[in-house]
Tab-separated table of C-alpha atoms and ligand atoms in Angstrom:
chain	number	residue	atom	x	y	z
A	1	UNK	CA	-164.555	14.893	68.613
A	2	UNK	CA	-162.896	11.546	69.604
A	3	UNK	CA	-159.643	12.278	67.779
A	4	UNK	CA	-158.661	14.429	71.245
A	5	UNK	CA	-159.173	12.640	73.572
A	6	UNK	CA	-155.992	10.178	73.388
A	7	UNK	CA	-154.172	13.530	73.943
A	8	UNK	CA	-156.316	13.595	77.867
A	9	UNK	CA	-155.142	9.941	77.964
A	10	UNK	CA	-152.675	9.197	81.159
A	11	UNK	CA	-150.966	6.241	80.190
A	12	UNK	CA	-151.448	4.033	82.763
A	13	UNK	CA	-147.025	3.354	83.225
A	14	UNK	CA	-143.632	5.279	82.518
A	15	UNK	CA	-142.796	4.795	79.132
A	16	UNK	CA	-138.577	4.254	78.850
A	17	UNK	CA	-136.918	6.778	77.018
A	18	UNK	CA	-134.890	3.736	75.009
A	19	UNK	CA	-136.722	1.050	73.161
A	20	UNK	CA	-135.105	-2.315	72.111
A	21	UNK	CA	-134.985	-1.509	67.735
A	22	UNK	CA	-138.004	0.881	68.461
A	23	UNK	CA	-139.233	1.370	64.683
A	24	UNK	CA	-141.289	-2.208	65.307
A	25	UNK	CA	-143.253	-0.419	68.024
A	26	UNK	CA	-147.382	-0.874	68.948
A	27	UNK	CA	-150.220	-0.680	68.554
A	28	UNK	CA	-150.326	1.917	65.567
A	29	UNK	CA	-153.299	3.277	63.268
A	30	UNK	CA	-153.930	0.834	60.944
A	31	UNK	CA	-154.565	4.063	57.525
A	32	UNK	CA	-157.408	1.608	55.243
A	33	UNK	CA	-155.332	3.207	52.283
A	34	UNK	CA	-152.311	2.501	52.540
A	35	UNK	CA	-153.000	-1.280	53.713
A	36	UNK	CA	-151.915	-3.572	51.462
A	37	UNK	CA	-154.019	-6.312	49.998
A	38	UNK	CA	-151.782	-9.386	50.106
A	39	UNK	CA	-153.114	-12.310	47.801
A	40	UNK	CA	-150.541	-15.410	49.139
A	41	UNK	CA	-152.600	-14.616	52.933
A	42	UNK	CA	-155.033	-17.406	52.961
A	43	UNK	CA	-157.266	-17.526	56.164
A	44	UNK	CA	-156.352	-18.348	59.825
A	45	UNK	CA	-156.739	-21.583	61.741
A	46	UNK	CA	-157.427	-21.945	64.970
A	47	UNK	CA	-157.715	-24.399	67.601
A	48	UNK	CA	-158.346	-24.174	70.780
A	49	UNK	CA	-159.538	-27.079	73.622
A	50	UNK	CA	-161.157	-25.555	76.265
A	51	UNK	CA	-159.851	-27.713	78.313
A	52	UNK	CA	-156.725	-25.998	78.381
A	53	UNK	CA	-157.937	-23.658	80.431
A	54	UNK	CA	-156.250	-23.134	83.804
A	55	UNK	CA	-157.075	-19.475	85.702
A	56	UNK	CA	-158.129	-15.943	85.225
A	57	UNK	CA	-155.663	-13.568	87.846
A	58	UNK	CA	-155.639	-9.875	87.544
A	59	UNK	CA	-151.466	-8.848	86.723
A	60	UNK	CA	-151.721	-5.081	87.568
A	61	UNK	CA	-152.366	-3.812	83.900
A	62	UNK	CA	-155.445	-6.179	83.139
A	63	UNK	CA	-156.920	-9.295	84.099
A	64	UNK	CA	-155.530	-12.554	82.179
A	65	UNK	CA	-157.193	-15.544	80.603
A	66	UNK	CA	-154.112	-18.488	80.681
A	67	UNK	CA	-154.307	-21.658	79.206
A	68	UNK	CA	-151.700	-24.507	79.371
A	69	UNK	CA	-148.723	-24.042	77.077
A	70	UNK	CA	-147.113	-27.405	77.592
A	71	UNK	CA	-148.497	-29.560	74.423
A	72	UNK	CA	-150.313	-27.826	70.642
A	73	UNK	CA	-153.602	-28.730	72.175
A	74	UNK	CA	-154.058	-24.998	71.371
A	75	UNK	CA	-152.685	-23.278	68.764
A	76	UNK	CA	-153.283	-20.653	65.810
A	77	UNK	CA	-152.126	-20.699	62.548
A	78	UNK	CA	-152.363	-19.712	58.710
A	79	UNK	CA	-152.731	-16.657	58.011
A	80	UNK	CA	-149.309	-14.641	57.301
A	81	UNK	CA	-148.008	-17.400	59.649
A	82	UNK	CA	-145.846	-19.617	58.792
A	83	UNK	CA	-145.503	-22.074	61.583
A	84	UNK	CA	-147.015	-23.041	64.362
A	85	UNK	CA	-148.027	-20.629	67.757
A	86	UNK	CA	-149.455	-21.915	70.655
A	87	UNK	CA	-152.472	-20.100	73.062
A	88	UNK	CA	-150.816	-18.626	76.079
A	89	UNK	CA	-153.000	-16.333	77.068
A	90	UNK	CA	-155.546	-14.030	76.128
A	91	UNK	CA	-156.573	-10.482	78.021
A	92	UNK	CA	-158.216	-7.253	76.874
A	93	UNK	CA	-156.967	-3.369	76.725
A	94	UNK	CA	-160.608	-0.797	77.920
A	95	UNK	CA	-161.766	2.683	78.736
A	96	UNK	CA	-162.807	5.157	81.456
A	97	UNK	CA	-165.596	4.836	78.694
A	98	UNK	CA	-167.228	3.807	75.787
A	99	UNK	CA	-165.222	6.505	74.130
A	100	UNK	CA	-161.952	4.507	73.736
A	101	UNK	CA	-159.822	2.461	75.508
A	102	UNK	CA	-158.966	0.016	72.339
A	103	UNK	CA	-155.201	0.165	71.222
A	104	UNK	CA	-154.871	-0.005	67.450
A	105	UNK	CA	-157.355	2.024	65.721
A	106	UNK	CA	-158.696	2.480	62.359
A	107	UNK	CA	-158.564	5.166	59.920
A	108	UNK	CA	-158.033	6.860	63.403
A	109	UNK	CA	-161.095	5.240	64.698
A	110	UNK	CA	-161.009	4.164	68.201
A	111	UNK	CA	-162.617	0.690	70.003
A	112	UNK	CA	-164.828	0.913	73.404
A	113	UNK	CA	-162.592	-2.572	74.042
A	114	UNK	CA	-159.815	-4.986	72.111
A	115	UNK	CA	-159.484	-8.007	73.029
A	116	UNK	CA	-156.047	-9.808	72.646
A	117	UNK	CA	-155.082	-13.823	72.188
A	118	UNK	CA	-151.685	-13.965	72.280
A	119	UNK	CA	-149.693	-17.027	71.242
A	120	UNK	CA	-145.724	-18.396	70.928
A	121	UNK	CA	-144.144	-20.335	68.343
A	122	UNK	CA	-143.621	-24.243	69.029
A	123	UNK	CA	-142.580	-25.016	66.198
A	124	UNK	CA	-139.018	-23.419	66.527
A	125	UNK	CA	-138.987	-22.471	70.847
A	126	UNK	CA	-139.726	-24.841	73.628
A	127	UNK	CA	-140.835	-22.399	76.097
A	128	UNK	CA	-142.550	-18.616	75.949
A	129	UNK	CA	-140.014	-16.719	77.347
A	130	UNK	CA	-137.667	-17.851	74.201
A	131	UNK	CA	-139.775	-16.942	72.003
A	132	UNK	CA	-140.810	-13.940	73.626
A	133	UNK	CA	-136.662	-11.620	72.884
A	134	UNK	CA	-136.978	-13.680	68.537
A	135	UNK	CA	-138.221	-11.846	65.881
A	136	UNK	CA	-140.989	-14.602	64.280
A	137	UNK	CA	-141.254	-15.893	68.084
A	138	UNK	CA	-144.893	-13.698	68.792
A	139	UNK	CA	-148.678	-14.021	66.997
A	140	UNK	CA	-151.130	-12.133	69.090
A	141	UNK	CA	-154.832	-12.390	67.024
A	142	UNK	CA	-156.819	-8.404	68.389
A	143	UNK	CA	-159.977	-8.445	68.072
A	144	UNK	CA	-162.382	-4.758	68.530
A	145	UNK	CA	-164.966	-4.827	70.745
A	146	UNK	CA	-167.973	-3.229	70.458
A	147	UNK	CA	-171.751	-1.560	72.889
A	148	UNK	CA	-173.961	-3.737	71.659
A	149	UNK	CA	-176.345	-6.830	72.714
A	150	UNK	CA	-175.104	-9.073	75.619
A	151	UNK	CA	-172.305	-11.805	74.711
A	152	UNK	CA	-173.820	-14.812	76.601
A	153	UNK	CA	-169.517	-16.425	76.154
A	154	UNK	CA	-167.781	-13.858	78.474
A	155	UNK	CA	-170.968	-13.188	80.898
A	156	UNK	CA	-168.780	-16.632	82.213
A	157	UNK	CA	-165.716	-15.101	82.169
A	158	UNK	CA	-167.137	-11.632	83.733
A	159	UNK	CA	-168.979	-13.649	87.286
A	160	UNK	CA	-165.382	-14.656	88.082
A	161	UNK	CA	-164.050	-10.014	87.719
A	162	UNK	CA	-165.384	-9.935	91.334
A	163	UNK	CA	-162.708	-12.653	92.407
A	164	UNK	CA	-159.984	-11.040	91.109
A	165	UNK	CA	-160.444	-7.216	91.426
A	166	UNK	CA	-157.353	-6.631	93.079
A	167	UNK	CA	-153.960	-7.583	91.282
A	168	UNK	CA	-152.127	-10.608	92.231
A	169	UNK	CA	-155.582	-12.781	92.757
A	170	UNK	CA	-156.358	-15.232	91.074
A	171	UNK	CA	-158.629	-18.108	89.881
A	172	UNK	CA	-158.973	-20.926	89.357
A	173	UNK	CA	-160.909	-20.961	85.708
A	174	UNK	CA	-162.120	-24.528	83.289
A	175	UNK	CA	-163.668	-25.188	80.298
A	176	UNK	CA	-164.022	-21.877	78.345
A	177	UNK	CA	-163.607	-21.424	74.782
A	178	UNK	CA	-161.686	-18.554	73.637
A	179	UNK	CA	-163.202	-18.874	69.961
A	180	UNK	CA	-166.794	-17.848	71.140
A	181	UNK	CA	-165.397	-14.638	71.036
A	182	UNK	CA	-163.331	-14.932	67.634
A	183	UNK	CA	-166.106	-13.244	64.805
A	184	UNK	CA	-167.550	-15.242	62.938
A	185	UNK	CA	-165.581	-13.650	59.881
A	186	UNK	CA	-161.494	-14.462	60.819
A	187	UNK	CA	-160.792	-14.859	57.015
A	188	UNK	CA	-160.321	-10.137	57.001
A	189	UNK	CA	-158.110	-8.984	59.458
A	190	UNK	CA	-154.576	-6.919	58.995
A	191	UNK	CA	-151.956	-8.185	59.448
A	192	UNK	CA	-148.073	-5.720	60.579
A	193	UNK	CA	-144.309	-6.549	62.409
A	194	UNK	CA	-144.878	-4.763	65.488
A	195	UNK	CA	-144.609	-5.606	69.498
A	196	UNK	CA	-146.044	-6.597	72.641
A	197	UNK	CA	-147.757	-3.520	74.192
A	198	UNK	CA	-146.362	-3.021	77.757
A	199	UNK	CA	-143.185	-4.127	79.473
A	200	UNK	CA	-141.221	-5.794	78.138
A	201	UNK	CA	-142.218	-4.584	74.798
A	202	UNK	CA	-140.138	-6.554	72.535
A	203	UNK	CA	-140.405	-6.700	68.812
A	204	UNK	CA	-141.350	-10.421	68.736
A	205	UNK	CA	-145.281	-10.325	67.320
A	206	UNK	CA	-146.750	-10.320	64.413
A	207	UNK	CA	-150.205	-8.515	64.532
A	208	UNK	CA	-153.669	-9.735	63.090
A	209	UNK	CA	-156.336	-7.952	64.218
A	210	UNK	CA	-159.954	-8.772	62.617
A	211	UNK	CA	-161.471	-5.905	60.572
A	212	UNK	CA	-164.984	-7.897	62.351
A	213	UNK	CA	-165.605	-6.274	65.961
A	214	UNK	CA	-167.441	-8.286	68.275
A	215	UNK	CA	-170.886	-6.946	70.235
A	216	UNK	CA	-170.574	-6.827	74.684
A	217	UNK	CA	-172.947	-4.908	76.787
A	218	UNK	CA	-172.875	-2.152	78.770
A	219	UNK	CA	-172.913	-3.831	81.843
A	220	UNK	CA	-170.340	-6.484	80.867
A	221	UNK	CA	-167.515	-3.912	80.303
A	222	UNK	CA	-168.670	-2.038	83.562
A	223	UNK	CA	-167.815	-5.461	85.314
A	224	UNK	CA	-164.043	-5.132	83.402
A	225	UNK	CA	-164.127	-0.564	85.032
A	226	UNK	CA	-164.599	-2.168	88.611
A	227	UNK	CA	-160.816	-3.767	88.618
A	228	UNK	CA	-158.452	-2.058	90.221
A	229	UNK	CA	-154.648	-1.600	88.631
A	230	UNK	CA	-154.185	-1.712	92.928
A	231	UNK	CA	-153.518	-4.309	95.593
A	232	UNK	CA	-155.639	-5.285	98.046
A	233	UNK	CA	-152.576	-3.766	100.519
A	234	UNK	CA	-152.535	-0.626	99.636
A	235	UNK	CA	-154.177	2.726	100.806
A	236	UNK	CA	-155.122	3.724	97.626
A	237	UNK	CA	-157.063	2.479	95.476
A	238	UNK	CA	-157.088	2.951	91.365
A	239	UNK	CA	-159.387	1.275	89.075
A	240	UNK	CA	-158.113	-0.908	86.488
A	241	UNK	CA	-159.430	1.492	83.384
A	242	UNK	CA	-157.491	3.484	79.842
A	243	UNK	CA	-155.539	0.438	80.373
A	244	UNK	CA	-153.739	1.107	76.691
A	245	UNK	CA	-150.649	2.061	75.202
A	246	UNK	CA	-150.576	5.756	73.439
A	247	UNK	CA	-150.079	5.333	69.724
A	248	UNK	CA	-146.410	4.376	67.640
A	249	UNK	CA	-144.975	5.745	65.311
A	250	UNK	CA	-145.776	3.007	61.317
A	251	UNK	CA	-141.713	3.776	60.889
A	252	UNK	CA	-142.242	2.543	57.558
A	253	UNK	CA	-144.239	-0.562	57.371
A	254	UNK	CA	-147.477	-1.529	55.452
A	255	UNK	CA	-149.934	-3.272	57.085
A	256	UNK	CA	-151.180	-6.539	54.562
A	257	UNK	CA	-154.806	-6.947	54.021
A	258	UNK	CA	-156.237	-10.592	53.680
A	259	UNK	CA	-159.226	-9.058	51.868
A	260	UNK	CA	-159.540	-6.268	49.228
B	1	KRY	N1	-150.935	-6.164	74.737
B	1	KRY	S1	-149.752	-7.967	74.462
B	1	KRY	O1	-149.159	-7.122	73.598
B	1	KRY	O2	-151.186	-8.836	73.498
B	1	KRY	C1	-148.820	-8.476	75.491
B	1	KRY	C2	-148.306	-7.077	76.417
B	1	KRY	C3	-147.009	-8.043	77.294
B	1	KRY	C4	-146.980	-9.789	77.322
B	1	KRY	N2	-146.491	-9.486	77.711
B	1	KRY	C5	-145.517	-8.664	79.754
B	1	KRY	C6	-145.296	-9.344	80.261
B	1	KRY	N3	-145.454	-11.199	79.152
B	1	KRY	C7	-143.841	-12.411	79.894
B	1	KRY	C8	-144.455	-13.106	80.338
B	1	KRY	C9	-143.820	-14.042	80.731
B	1	KRY	C10	-142.596	-14.323	80.698
B	1	KRY	F1	-142.076	-15.123	80.931
B	1	KRY	C11	-142.043	-13.193	79.473
B	1	KRY	C12	-142.784	-11.819	79.349
B	1	KRY	F2	-142.258	-11.538	77.844
B	1	KRY	C13	-145.684	-10.479	78.542
B	1	KRY	O3	-146.144	-11.988	77.235
B	1	KRY	C14	-147.714	-10.095	76.626
B	1	KRY	C15	-149.121	-10.125	75.498
B	2	ZN	ZN1	-152.445	-6.738	74.733
């Protein structure tokens, strides 16, 4: 069953021995019955401008769709957030099979993939690089993917992937509206304070994990798996799969839910 799967996973990079702070790392398992309903949590308000989409590239961990974050044109606010946060990029994590791939789990349930929309606090900081080091610097929206019907909005992105098969390849990519990747219901989510899930692993993230998943087709996910961790000049090519971090302990943190 899936609960034994994670132990067979080979994390894509060596976990560092010392992590800054280390008591609010991500990802975690969201234990639904231990989450606390907080009626003060507001609905999330996303306001994305597709014109700010700039490029798509393979960074050797995942593929990133990057946005121009020099203005407040694509932002998220509300929810647990006190400030306005600017979208800088989104990316995914996935498995080699549909049985696993997500970073967060819900009552140990694994999803085949997980989308992360990464934002930084533009009310308090002037650059992403500054915000990434600060307690309330980043806000990441997590959306689970399930295999089912084809996701029409995702297809434009899937069609661009063969051009960035290798690490460090980049192609222009514009007029992509990330709102099409959000579930219809963004009022129901879990939120907790955590970290980036790849180096620098800084504990600067307010996580908002959507309760409702989105559906993509098996064929669309298969194209994700055709990407490579390695650059074109490396002798041994490694397929980009299982690019998720092993789960971290909750360390007494409370996961709040926006729904009862
Ligand atoms: N998977 S996730 O938690 O959403 C996640 C994990 C790692 C990152 N990440 C890795 C390096 N950077 C990064 C990029 C530019 C920079 F100036 C500083 C950084 F930390 C980053 O934001 C961004 C997001
Ligand atoms: Zn991520």
